[in-house]
Amino acid sequence: MNCRHCGAPLALPLIDLGSSPPSNSYLSRAALSFPETWYPLRVAVCETCWLVQTEDFAKRDEFFSGEYAYFSSFSTSWLRHSEAYVANMTNMLGLGPQSLVVEVAANDGYLLQYVTARGIGALGVEPTASTAAAAREKGIEIVEEFFGAELARLLVSEGRAADLTAANNVLAHVPDINDFVAGFAILLKPNGVATFEFPHLVNLVQQHQFDTIYHEHYSYLSLTAVEHIFVANGLPVFDVEEVGTHGGSLRVYAQRADTGTRPVSPRVAALLEAERIAGIATPAYYTRLQDQAETIADALNDFLIDVRRQGKSVAGYGAAAKGNTLLNFAGIRPHLLPWVVDRNPAKLGKFLPGSRIPVVGEERLREERPDYILILPWNLRDEVTQQLSYAREWGARFVTAIPELVVT
């Protein structure tokens, strides 16, 4: 395989997680009678541009189907984050009724609802029918397509050039990252701004966040790699922030190379230097994650087996894609984790891909009162423990497995 950005051969491995089905392909009860398709899950590093990337084994339509089950609005902390972003960008850019905000990967309208509430023009691009329908129910116009340069040209020809584009947690999801980024340079007005948020590769490596690796994530991103990619596609970065979402993310601000006038913030050079010092551009930086992932998987297995031997009970919370990576790599099945709670109606009554653990409603917690609750979306630990604080009444303890096993 060659690098999806610069075309260099890939020879440096980051991690091999064996194989698994697509992490967001939840199963109906009828589907349990049929086999699942499992794909190898291996990640490699480009030693030319330092883009970290999953090996390709299937087309993106396999991962982003019409029944895509990830709905952003079920996280209250993510909604607060999105509302604050809209307020900040409105003030920064002076957005108003004559402006247009285009969000790529608009999902269920979680962010654009705050744009329309301010009377600002909004357009979402979202290829998955399930989430696009949810956004339309909020009164948001959605173009139900995958984004790239061709769609950007079409939108501009229709008079829909953007003052602001937002792309949260989608840069990792695109197989043709060059075409995707080039699309923003086309779509922006001459002095428009594009923002992108994505989990920071440094946190993935340093905090052992291997469960954020799954087939839907084609790339794992540092500012070092992103700067290479953006400059090559006419969209240089002029500012960057570190934000706390998804276990530690970056928000980068970019503008058109031909017309953008904003000065480059010192924060860009500072973060690039911090990555250099950490070793992001050295092969040795990428050699530790495999052992760390195996240690975490062993610890989770040992914990669940010990709970079972003690005659105590455990339930999972959050039927998250990252949880599916963890459970499948660790080989966890229903005899160790009998069910997982989720608030998303699209997942209830279904089964986790690979492990085939049933997804149930929150009322099951109150009925069965498990001794332990394993929080699979560890990045939402504070939100979940607050939401489930009532479980402390019967002495339940909360568990997370990453970056290491913690029981509180």
PDB file of C-alpha atoms in Angstrom, residues 63-259:
ATOM      1  CA  PHE A  63     -18.905   1.751   6.370  1.00  0.00           C
ATOM      2  CA  PHE A  64     -21.246   4.705   5.770  1.00  0.00           C
ATOM      3  CA  SER A  65     -24.497   3.065   4.756  1.00  0.00           C
ATOM      4  CA  GLY A  66     -28.050   4.346   4.809  1.00  0.00           C
ATOM      5  CA  GLU A  67     -28.494   2.824   8.264  1.00  0.00           C
ATOM      6  CA  TYR A  68     -25.465   4.513   9.807  1.00  0.00           C
ATOM      7  CA  ALA A  69     -26.167   4.515  13.543  1.00  0.00           C
ATOM      8  CA  TYR A  70     -23.951   7.276  14.955  1.00  0.00           C
ATOM      9  CA  PHE A  71     -26.047  10.304  15.909  1.00  0.00           C
ATOM     10  CA  SER A  72     -24.064  13.203  17.383  1.00  0.00           C
ATOM     11  CA  SER A  73     -26.908  14.771  19.336  1.00  0.00           C
ATOM     12  CA  PHE A  74     -27.001  12.047  21.994  1.00  0.00           C
ATOM     13  CA  SER A  75     -23.966  13.580  23.730  1.00  0.00           C
ATOM     14  CA  THR A  76     -24.915  16.629  25.779  1.00  0.00           C
ATOM     15  CA  SER A  77     -21.276  17.654  26.180  1.00  0.00           C
ATOM     16  CA  TRP A  78     -20.806  17.561  22.397  1.00  0.00           C
ATOM     17  CA  LEU A  79     -23.872  19.751  21.936  1.00  0.00           C
ATOM     18  CA  ARG A  80     -22.452  22.304  24.385  1.00  0.00           C
ATOM     19  CA  HIS A  81     -19.137  22.194  22.528  1.00  0.00           C
ATOM     20  CA  SER A  82     -20.900  22.797  19.204  1.00  0.00           C
ATOM     21  CA  GLU A  83     -23.055  25.649  20.493  1.00  0.00           C
ATOM     22  CA  ALA A  84     -19.961  27.394  21.885  1.00  0.00           C
ATOM     23  CA  TYR A  85     -18.176  26.941  18.548  1.00  0.00           C
ATOM     24  CA  VAL A  86     -21.034  28.600  16.655  1.00  0.00           C
ATOM     25  CA  ALA A  87     -21.043  31.529  19.078  1.00  0.00           C
ATOM     26  CA  ASN A  88     -17.285  31.999  18.795  1.00  0.00           C
ATOM     27  CA  MET A  89     -17.185  31.773  15.008  1.00  0.00           C
ATOM     28  CA  THR A  90     -20.146  34.141  14.659  1.00  0.00           C
ATOM     29  CA  ASN A  91     -18.238  36.754  16.643  1.00  0.00           C
ATOM     30  CA  MET A  92     -14.898  36.080  14.936  1.00  0.00           C
ATOM     31  CA  LEU A  93     -16.250  36.344  11.393  1.00  0.00           C
ATOM     32  CA  GLY A  94     -19.190  38.674  11.932  1.00  0.00           C
ATOM     33  CA  LEU A  95     -21.629  36.137  10.525  1.00  0.00           C
ATOM     34  CA  GLY A  96     -25.177  37.256   9.813  1.00  0.00           C
ATOM     35  CA  PRO A  97     -28.235  36.655   7.627  1.00  0.00           C
ATOM     36  CA  GLN A  98     -26.260  37.156   4.409  1.00  0.00           C
ATOM     37  CA  SER A  99     -23.594  34.638   5.420  1.00  0.00           C
ATOM     38  CA  LEU A 100     -23.470  30.931   4.634  1.00  0.00           C
ATOM     39  CA  VAL A 101     -22.089  28.230   6.909  1.00  0.00           C
ATOM     40  CA  VAL A 102     -21.547  24.861   5.273  1.00  0.00           C
ATOM     41  CA  GLU A 103     -20.907  21.867   7.486  1.00  0.00           C
ATOM     42  CA  VAL A 104     -19.445  18.739   5.921  1.00  0.00           C
ATOM     43  CA  ALA A 105     -20.505  15.621   7.810  1.00  0.00           C
ATOM     44  CA  ALA A 106     -23.453  17.487   9.270  1.00  0.00           C
ATOM     45  CA  ASN A 107     -24.761  14.262  10.822  1.00  0.00           C
ATOM     46  CA  ASP A 108     -28.116  14.864  12.529  1.00  0.00           C
ATOM     47  CA  GLY A 109     -27.901  18.663  12.545  1.00  0.00           C
ATOM     48  CA  TYR A 110     -26.272  18.802  15.984  1.00  0.00           C
ATOM     49  CA  LEU A 111     -24.219  21.928  15.025  1.00  0.00           C
ATOM     50  CA  LEU A 112     -26.152  23.645  12.244  1.00  0.00           C
ATOM     51  CA  GLN A 113     -29.219  23.900  14.489  1.00  0.00           C
ATOM     52  CA  TYR A 114     -27.315  26.586  16.413  1.00  0.00           C
ATOM     53  CA  VAL A 115     -26.430  28.349  13.159  1.00  0.00           C
ATOM     54  CA  THR A 116     -30.033  28.543  11.968  1.00  0.00           C
ATOM     55  CA  ALA A 117     -31.155  29.638  15.443  1.00  0.00           C
ATOM     56  CA  ARG A 118     -29.028  32.770  14.932  1.00  0.00           C
ATOM     57  CA  GLY A 119     -30.629  33.492  11.545  1.00  0.00           C
ATOM     58  CA  ILE A 120     -27.465  32.603   9.646  1.00  0.00           C
ATOM     59  CA  GLY A 121     -27.660  30.680   6.379  1.00  0.00           C
ATOM     60  CA  ALA A 122     -26.801  27.009   6.781  1.00  0.00           C
ATOM     61  CA  LEU A 123     -26.225  24.059   4.495  1.00  0.00           C
ATOM     62  CA  GLY A 124     -25.212  20.552   5.518  1.00  0.00           C
ATOM     63  CA  VAL A 125     -23.437  17.901   3.486  1.00  0.00           C
ATOM     64  CA  GLU A 126     -24.130  14.421   4.870  1.00  0.00           C
ATOM     65  CA  PRO A 127     -23.965  11.150   2.903  1.00  0.00           C
ATOM     66  CA  THR A 128     -25.749   8.852   5.378  1.00  0.00           C
ATOM     67  CA  ALA A 129     -29.518   8.768   4.913  1.00  0.00           C
ATOM     68  CA  SER A 130     -30.371   8.046   8.539  1.00  0.00           C
ATOM     69  CA  THR A 131     -28.609  11.085   9.978  1.00  0.00           C
ATOM     70  CA  ALA A 132     -29.518  13.314   7.022  1.00  0.00           C
ATOM     71  CA  ALA A 133     -33.190  12.616   7.700  1.00  0.00           C
ATOM     72  CA  ALA A 134     -32.747  13.584  11.349  1.00  0.00           C
ATOM     73  CA  ALA A 135     -31.118  16.876  10.305  1.00  0.00           C
ATOM     74  CA  ARG A 136     -33.945  17.672   7.906  1.00  0.00           C
ATOM     75  CA  GLU A 137     -36.420  17.177  10.749  1.00  0.00           C
ATOM     76  CA  LYS A 138     -34.648  20.100  12.436  1.00  0.00           C
ATOM     77  CA  GLY A 139     -35.316  22.233   9.350  1.00  0.00           C
ATOM     78  CA  ILE A 140     -31.773  22.055   7.992  1.00  0.00           C
ATOM     79  CA  GLU A 141     -31.128  21.744   4.272  1.00  0.00           C
ATOM     80  CA  ILE A 142     -28.933  18.716   3.536  1.00  0.00           C
ATOM     81  CA  VAL A 143     -27.073  17.655   0.406  1.00  0.00           C
ATOM     82  CA  GLU A 144     -26.959  13.874   0.721  1.00  0.00           C
ATOM     83  CA  GLU A 145     -23.589  13.241  -0.937  1.00  0.00           C
ATOM     84  CA  PHE A 146     -19.962  12.524  -0.133  1.00  0.00           C
ATOM     85  CA  PHE A 147     -17.938  15.738  -0.223  1.00  0.00           C
ATOM     86  CA  GLY A 148     -15.018  16.448  -2.527  1.00  0.00           C
ATOM     87  CA  ALA A 149     -13.799  18.842  -5.193  1.00  0.00           C
ATOM     88  CA  GLU A 150     -16.556  17.974  -7.671  1.00  0.00           C
ATOM     89  CA  LEU A 151     -19.367  18.684  -5.223  1.00  0.00           C
ATOM     90  CA  ALA A 152     -17.626  21.881  -4.113  1.00  0.00           C
ATOM     91  CA  ARG A 153     -17.538  23.157  -7.697  1.00  0.00           C
ATOM     92  CA  LEU A 154     -21.230  22.366  -8.093  1.00  0.00           C
ATOM     93  CA  LEU A 155     -22.158  24.249  -4.924  1.00  0.00           C
ATOM     94  CA  VAL A 156     -20.110  27.285  -5.967  1.00  0.00           C
ATOM     95  CA  SER A 157     -21.766  27.264  -9.406  1.00  0.00           C
ATOM     96  CA  GLU A 158     -25.114  27.419  -7.579  1.00  0.00           C
ATOM     97  CA  GLY A 159     -24.030  30.507  -5.636  1.00  0.00           C
ATOM     98  CA  ARG A 160     -23.302  28.607  -2.446  1.00  0.00           C
ATOM     99  CA  ALA A 161     -19.735  29.591  -1.687  1.00  0.00           C
ATOM    100  CA  ALA A 162     -19.139  29.539   2.062  1.00  0.00           C
ATOM    101  CA  ASP A 163     -18.071  32.171   4.572  1.00  0.00           C
ATOM    102  CA  LEU A 164     -17.344  29.355   7.013  1.00  0.00           C
ATOM    103  CA  THR A 165     -17.015  25.632   6.590  1.00  0.00           C
ATOM    104  CA  ALA A 166     -16.996  23.239   9.516  1.00  0.00           C
ATOM    105  CA  ALA A 167     -15.749  19.664   9.377  1.00  0.00           C
ATOM    106  CA  ASN A 168     -15.784  17.972  12.758  1.00  0.00           C
ATOM    107  CA  ASN A 169     -14.453  14.448  13.160  1.00  0.00           C
ATOM    108  CA  VAL A 170     -14.653  13.721   9.444  1.00  0.00           C
ATOM    109  CA  LEU A 171     -11.129  14.376   8.145  1.00  0.00           C
ATOM    110  CA  ALA A 172     -10.161  10.924   9.396  1.00  0.00           C
ATOM    111  CA  HIS A 173     -13.101   9.343   7.586  1.00  0.00           C
ATOM    112  CA  VAL A 174     -12.194  10.109   3.972  1.00  0.00           C
ATOM    113  CA  PRO A 175     -10.286   7.705   1.709  1.00  0.00           C
ATOM    114  CA  ASP A 176      -9.190  10.427  -0.753  1.00  0.00           C
ATOM    115  CA  ILE A 177      -7.916  13.043   1.659  1.00  0.00           C
ATOM    116  CA  ASN A 178      -6.422  15.216  -1.096  1.00  0.00           C
ATOM    117  CA  ASP A 179      -9.689  15.538  -3.005  1.00  0.00           C
ATOM    118  CA  PHE A 180     -11.554  16.182   0.238  1.00  0.00           C
ATOM    119  CA  VAL A 181      -9.280  19.008   1.410  1.00  0.00           C
ATOM    120  CA  ALA A 182      -9.099  20.528  -2.074  1.00  0.00           C
ATOM    121  CA  GLY A 183     -12.886  20.781  -1.991  1.00  0.00           C
ATOM    122  CA  PHE A 184     -12.751  23.272   0.880  1.00  0.00           C
ATOM    123  CA  ALA A 185     -10.298  25.508  -0.979  1.00  0.00           C
ATOM    124  CA  ILE A 186     -12.838  25.587  -3.823  1.00  0.00           C
ATOM    125  CA  LEU A 187     -15.923  26.073  -1.642  1.00  0.00           C
ATOM    126  CA  LEU A 188     -14.669  28.988   0.453  1.00  0.00           C
ATOM    127  CA  LYS A 189     -15.284  32.606  -0.446  1.00  0.00           C
ATOM    128  CA  PRO A 190     -12.027  34.550  -1.016  1.00  0.00           C
ATOM    129  CA  ASN A 191     -11.648  35.431   2.664  1.00  0.00           C
ATOM    130  CA  GLY A 192     -13.619  32.507   4.054  1.00  0.00           C
ATOM    131  CA  VAL A 193     -12.444  30.259   6.872  1.00  0.00           C
ATOM    132  CA  ALA A 194     -12.445  26.483   7.097  1.00  0.00           C
ATOM    133  CA  THR A 195     -12.235  24.718  10.473  1.00  0.00           C
ATOM    134  CA  PHE A 196     -11.529  21.062  11.094  1.00  0.00           C
ATOM    135  CA  GLU A 197     -11.597  19.126  14.336  1.00  0.00           C
ATOM    136  CA  PHE A 198     -10.012  15.709  14.708  1.00  0.00           C
ATOM    137  CA  PRO A 199      -8.507  13.564  17.482  1.00  0.00           C
ATOM    138  CA  HIS A 200      -4.825  14.373  17.915  1.00  0.00           C
ATOM    139  CA  LEU A 201      -2.454  11.539  17.049  1.00  0.00           C
ATOM    140  CA  VAL A 202      -0.218  12.506  19.972  1.00  0.00           C
ATOM    141  CA  ASN A 203      -3.001  11.602  22.411  1.00  0.00           C
ATOM    142  CA  LEU A 204      -3.710   8.345  20.612  1.00  0.00           C
ATOM    143  CA  VAL A 205      -0.083   7.269  21.058  1.00  0.00           C
ATOM    144  CA  GLN A 206       0.653   8.699  24.496  1.00  0.00           C
ATOM    145  CA  GLN A 207      -2.664   7.686  26.089  1.00  0.00           C
ATOM    146  CA  HIS A 208      -2.919   4.286  24.376  1.00  0.00           C
ATOM    147  CA  GLN A 209      -6.173   5.197  22.610  1.00  0.00           C
ATOM    148  CA  PHE A 210      -5.999   2.295  20.166  1.00  0.00           C
ATOM    149  CA  ASP A 211      -9.769   1.824  20.312  1.00  0.00           C
ATOM    150  CA  THR A 212     -10.163   4.961  18.194  1.00  0.00           C
ATOM    151  CA  ILE A 213      -8.784   2.844  15.365  1.00  0.00           C
ATOM    152  CA  TYR A 214     -11.423   1.276  13.138  1.00  0.00           C
ATOM    153  CA  HIS A 215     -12.062   0.857   9.443  1.00  0.00           C
ATOM    154  CA  GLU A 216     -14.174   3.992   9.130  1.00  0.00           C
ATOM    155  CA  HIS A 217     -11.118   5.984  10.228  1.00  0.00           C
ATOM    156  CA  TYR A 218      -8.785   6.009   7.261  1.00  0.00           C
ATOM    157  CA  SER A 219      -6.321   8.479   8.817  1.00  0.00           C
ATOM    158  CA  TYR A 220      -4.914   9.389  12.256  1.00  0.00           C
ATOM    159  CA  LEU A 221      -3.758  12.944  12.276  1.00  0.00           C
ATOM    160  CA  SER A 222      -1.004  15.135  13.626  1.00  0.00           C
ATOM    161  CA  LEU A 223      -0.596  18.804  12.813  1.00  0.00           C
ATOM    162  CA  THR A 224       2.658  17.823  11.100  1.00  0.00           C
ATOM    163  CA  ALA A 225       0.795  15.663   8.588  1.00  0.00           C
ATOM    164  CA  VAL A 226      -2.195  17.971   8.264  1.00  0.00           C
ATOM    165  CA  GLU A 227      -0.014  20.963   7.417  1.00  0.00           C
ATOM    166  CA  HIS A 228       1.635  18.964   4.590  1.00  0.00           C
ATOM    167  CA  ILE A 229      -1.729  17.886   3.215  1.00  0.00           C
ATOM    168  CA  PHE A 230      -3.426  21.273   3.477  1.00  0.00           C
ATOM    169  CA  VAL A 231      -0.587  23.245   1.865  1.00  0.00           C
ATOM    170  CA  ALA A 232      -0.447  20.745  -0.986  1.00  0.00           C
ATOM    171  CA  ASN A 233      -4.154  21.308  -1.624  1.00  0.00           C
ATOM    172  CA  GLY A 234      -4.266  25.111  -1.501  1.00  0.00           C
ATOM    173  CA  LEU A 235      -5.615  25.429   2.042  1.00  0.00           C
ATOM    174  CA  PRO A 236      -2.852  26.514   4.464  1.00  0.00           C
ATOM    175  CA  VAL A 237      -3.406  26.451   8.225  1.00  0.00           C
ATOM    176  CA  PHE A 238      -3.307  29.827   9.964  1.00  0.00           C
ATOM    177  CA  ASP A 239      -4.262  28.850  13.527  1.00  0.00           C
ATOM    178  CA  VAL A 240      -4.699  25.813  15.767  1.00  0.00           C
ATOM    179  CA  GLU A 241      -6.264  25.084  19.144  1.00  0.00           C
ATOM    180  CA  GLU A 242      -6.132  22.074  21.409  1.00  0.00           C
ATOM    181  CA  VAL A 243      -9.627  21.080  22.566  1.00  0.00           C
ATOM    182  CA  GLY A 244     -10.702  18.436  25.058  1.00  0.00           C
ATOM    183  CA  THR A 245     -13.227  16.526  22.952  1.00  0.00           C
ATOM    184  CA  HIS A 246     -12.769  12.885  21.936  1.00  0.00           C
ATOM    185  CA  GLY A 247      -9.890  12.312  24.294  1.00  0.00           C
ATOM    186  CA  GLY A 248      -7.981  15.378  23.091  1.00  0.00           C
ATOM    187  CA  SER A 249      -8.443  16.940  19.663  1.00  0.00           C
ATOM    188  CA  LEU A 250      -7.091  19.713  17.476  1.00  0.00           C
ATOM    189  CA  ARG A 251      -9.159  22.412  15.844  1.00  0.00           C
ATOM    190  CA  VAL A 252      -7.299  23.865  12.875  1.00  0.00           C
ATOM    191  CA  TYR A 253      -8.249  27.032  11.031  1.00  0.00           C
ATOM    192  CA  ALA A 254      -7.403  27.254   7.336  1.00  0.00           C
ATOM    193  CA  GLN A 255      -7.860  29.680   4.463  1.00  0.00           C
ATOM    194  CA  ARG A 256      -7.441  29.788   0.717  1.00  0.00           C
ATOM    195  CA  ALA A 257      -3.802  30.014  -0.368  1.00  0.00           C
ATOM    196  CA  ASP A 258      -4.645  32.388  -3.210  1.00  0.00           C
ATOM    197  CA  THR A 259      -6.829  34.923  -1.415  1.00  0.00           C
TER     198      THR A 259
END
